[in-house]
Amino acid sequence: SPALAPRKISRAIKTVVERDDRKRNVIIYGMNKAEKEVHPDIVREVLLHLDEKPAINNCCRVGTKNQEVIRPIKFTLSGPDVESQVLRKAYLLRSKEGYRSVYVCPDRTADERAAIKEVRQKKKTLASGQRRSTS
């Protein structure tokens, strides 16, 4: 129908704008430091382990405050090139004591997170199926 086309167009524009807004954002998962600690200091500490010292903006915890869940820390870098450099070095945290369960990821939309979660679940299902067949 003709009314559907403007909705599709506005949704596409909204998606592009949202993706562009998130381009410089990075999220750190699994940082179980105290909620009250200053977030930029925590982020600088993690980035130092990656041999990076970029300017950090808009640093905050995201999600609903909950005692059982460690809330991720979201922060903005100066540009997408700096963001990609930090993400490229994120694997280095696996070898650092105390940071093995810390993950540095790009800021994704809810749809992107859902799609990645689905792929991860399929991969896990396939891997467990292969283990059973080889046993």
PDB file of C-alpha atoms in Angstrom, residues 17-117:
ATOM      1  CA  VAL A  17      21.044   7.631  11.896  1.00  0.00           C
ATOM      2  CA  GLU A  18      21.104   5.275  14.895  1.00  0.00           C
ATOM      3  CA  ARG A  19      23.984   3.257  13.412  1.00  0.00           C
ATOM      4  CA  ASP A  20      25.890   6.480  12.710  1.00  0.00           C
ATOM      5  CA  ASP A  21      25.330   7.665  16.301  1.00  0.00           C
ATOM      6  CA  ARG A  22      26.726   4.390  17.634  1.00  0.00           C
ATOM      7  CA  LYS A  23      29.755   4.328  15.323  1.00  0.00           C
ATOM      8  CA  ARG A  24      32.112   5.900  17.902  1.00  0.00           C
ATOM      9  CA  ASN A  25      30.661   4.118  20.950  1.00  0.00           C
ATOM     10  CA  VAL A  26      32.286   1.163  22.681  1.00  0.00           C
ATOM     11  CA  ILE A  27      30.843  -1.026  25.434  1.00  0.00           C
ATOM     12  CA  ILE A  28      32.789  -2.900  28.102  1.00  0.00           C
ATOM     13  CA  TYR A  29      31.027  -5.958  29.531  1.00  0.00           C
ATOM     14  CA  GLY A  30      32.029  -7.816  32.686  1.00  0.00           C
ATOM     15  CA  MET A  31      33.821  -5.006  34.559  1.00  0.00           C
ATOM     16  CA  ASN A  32      32.791  -5.959  38.081  1.00  0.00           C
ATOM     17  CA  LYS A  33      34.282  -2.892  39.746  1.00  0.00           C
ATOM     18  CA  ALA A  34      32.055  -1.111  42.244  1.00  0.00           C
ATOM     19  CA  GLU A  35      29.098   0.741  40.715  1.00  0.00           C
ATOM     20  CA  LYS A  36      30.143   3.910  42.524  1.00  0.00           C
ATOM     21  CA  GLU A  37      33.655   4.060  41.026  1.00  0.00           C
ATOM     22  CA  VAL A  38      34.350   6.775  38.484  1.00  0.00           C
ATOM     23  CA  HIS A  39      33.661   5.194  35.092  1.00  0.00           C
ATOM     24  CA  PRO A  40      36.275   7.095  33.011  1.00  0.00           C
ATOM     25  CA  ASP A  41      38.985   5.787  35.362  1.00  0.00           C
ATOM     26  CA  ILE A  42      37.778   2.207  34.887  1.00  0.00           C
ATOM     27  CA  VAL A  43      37.726   2.669  31.094  1.00  0.00           C
ATOM     28  CA  ARG A  44      41.222   4.221  31.068  1.00  0.00           C
ATOM     29  CA  GLU A  45      42.502   1.264  33.109  1.00  0.00           C
ATOM     30  CA  VAL A  46      41.094  -1.226  30.569  1.00  0.00           C
ATOM     31  CA  LEU A  47      42.397   0.757  27.582  1.00  0.00           C
ATOM     32  CA  LEU A  48      45.881   0.960  29.125  1.00  0.00           C
ATOM     33  CA  HIS A  49      45.984  -2.850  29.005  1.00  0.00           C
ATOM     34  CA  LEU A  50      45.383  -2.482  25.253  1.00  0.00           C
ATOM     35  CA  ASP A  51      48.198   0.112  24.950  1.00  0.00           C
ATOM     36  CA  GLU A  52      45.647   2.764  23.974  1.00  0.00           C
ATOM     37  CA  LYS A  53      45.161   6.242  25.476  1.00  0.00           C
ATOM     38  CA  PRO A  54      42.326   7.843  23.479  1.00  0.00           C
ATOM     39  CA  ALA A  55      40.134  10.704  24.666  1.00  0.00           C
ATOM     40  CA  ILE A  56      37.054   9.291  26.408  1.00  0.00           C
ATOM     41  CA  ASN A  57      33.674  11.068  26.322  1.00  0.00           C
ATOM     42  CA  ASN A  58      30.175  10.368  27.677  1.00  0.00           C
ATOM     43  CA  CYS A  59      31.163   7.518  29.954  1.00  0.00           C
ATOM     44  CA  CYS A  60      28.339   5.821  31.898  1.00  0.00           C
ATOM     45  CA  ARG A  61      26.887   2.503  32.989  1.00  0.00           C
ATOM     46  CA  VAL A  62      23.920   1.315  30.914  1.00  0.00           C
ATOM     47  CA  GLY A  63      20.975  -0.847  31.854  1.00  0.00           C
ATOM     48  CA  THR A  64      18.791  -1.084  34.914  1.00  0.00           C
ATOM     49  CA  LYS A  65      20.556  -1.018  38.265  1.00  0.00           C
ATOM     50  CA  ASN A  66      20.411  -4.530  39.717  1.00  0.00           C
ATOM     51  CA  GLN A  67      22.464  -6.250  42.436  1.00  0.00           C
ATOM     52  CA  GLU A  68      22.836  -9.544  40.531  1.00  0.00           C
ATOM     53  CA  VAL A  69      23.860  -8.108  37.163  1.00  0.00           C
ATOM     54  CA  ILE A  70      27.091  -6.311  36.287  1.00  0.00           C
ATOM     55  CA  ARG A  71      26.030  -3.369  34.150  1.00  0.00           C
ATOM     56  CA  PRO A  72      28.097  -2.650  31.029  1.00  0.00           C
ATOM     57  CA  ILE A  73      30.014   0.618  30.665  1.00  0.00           C
ATOM     58  CA  LYS A  74      29.371   2.624  27.514  1.00  0.00           C
ATOM     59  CA  PHE A  75      31.737   5.344  26.339  1.00  0.00           C
ATOM     60  CA  THR A  76      32.356   7.417  23.231  1.00  0.00           C
ATOM     61  CA  LEU A  77      35.682   7.849  21.461  1.00  0.00           C
ATOM     62  CA  SER A  78      36.794  10.692  19.205  1.00  0.00           C
ATOM     63  CA  GLY A  79      36.146   8.838  15.945  1.00  0.00           C
ATOM     64  CA  PRO A  80      35.313   5.516  14.270  1.00  0.00           C
ATOM     65  CA  ASP A  81      39.000   4.926  13.420  1.00  0.00           C
ATOM     66  CA  VAL A  82      39.940   5.082  17.115  1.00  0.00           C
ATOM     67  CA  GLU A  83      36.992   2.816  17.939  1.00  0.00           C
ATOM     68  CA  SER A  84      38.095   0.185  15.408  1.00  0.00           C
ATOM     69  CA  GLN A  85      41.686   0.296  16.708  1.00  0.00           C
ATOM     70  CA  VAL A  86      40.486  -0.342  20.278  1.00  0.00           C
ATOM     71  CA  LEU A  87      38.204  -3.178  19.091  1.00  0.00           C
ATOM     72  CA  ARG A  88      41.054  -4.760  17.098  1.00  0.00           C
ATOM     73  CA  LYS A  89      43.171  -4.974  20.262  1.00  0.00           C
ATOM     74  CA  ALA A  90      40.335  -6.169  22.533  1.00  0.00           C
ATOM     75  CA  TYR A  91      41.504  -9.793  22.328  1.00  0.00           C
ATOM     76  CA  LEU A  92      44.618  -8.807  24.335  1.00  0.00           C
ATOM     77  CA  LEU A  93      42.495  -8.660  27.496  1.00  0.00           C
ATOM     78  CA  ARG A  94      42.159 -12.478  27.487  1.00  0.00           C
ATOM     79  CA  SER A  95      45.821 -12.763  28.502  1.00  0.00           C
ATOM     80  CA  LYS A  96      45.618 -10.173  31.324  1.00  0.00           C
ATOM     81  CA  GLU A  97      45.020 -11.390  34.859  1.00  0.00           C
ATOM     82  CA  GLY A  98      41.667 -10.128  36.162  1.00  0.00           C
ATOM     83  CA  TYR A  99      40.388  -9.239  32.675  1.00  0.00           C
ATOM     84  CA  ARG A 100      39.682 -12.691  31.207  1.00  0.00           C
ATOM     85  CA  SER A 101      35.921 -12.195  31.542  1.00  0.00           C
ATOM     86  CA  VAL A 102      35.936  -8.577  30.318  1.00  0.00           C
ATOM     87  CA  TYR A 103      34.687  -8.013  26.772  1.00  0.00           C
ATOM     88  CA  VAL A 104      35.103  -4.868  24.683  1.00  0.00           C
ATOM     89  CA  CYS A 105      32.462  -4.650  21.937  1.00  0.00           C
ATOM     90  CA  PRO A 106      30.990  -2.111  19.537  1.00  0.00           C
ATOM     91  CA  ASP A 107      27.728  -0.413  20.498  1.00  0.00           C
ATOM     92  CA  ARG A 108      25.021  -2.305  18.594  1.00  0.00           C
ATOM     93  CA  THR A 109      21.322  -1.711  18.071  1.00  0.00           C
ATOM     94  CA  ALA A 110      18.801  -4.032  19.731  1.00  0.00           C
ATOM     95  CA  ASP A 111      18.158  -5.743  16.363  1.00  0.00           C
ATOM     96  CA  GLU A 112      21.886  -6.313  15.799  1.00  0.00           C
ATOM     97  CA  ARG A 113      22.300  -7.736  19.314  1.00  0.00           C
ATOM     98  CA  ALA A 114      19.349 -10.091  18.762  1.00  0.00           C
ATOM     99  CA  ALA A 115      20.772 -11.292  15.420  1.00  0.00           C
ATOM    100  CA  ILE A 116      24.203 -11.932  16.946  1.00  0.00           C
ATOM    101  CA  LYS A 117      22.647 -13.767  19.885  1.00  0.00           C
TER     102      LYS A 117
END
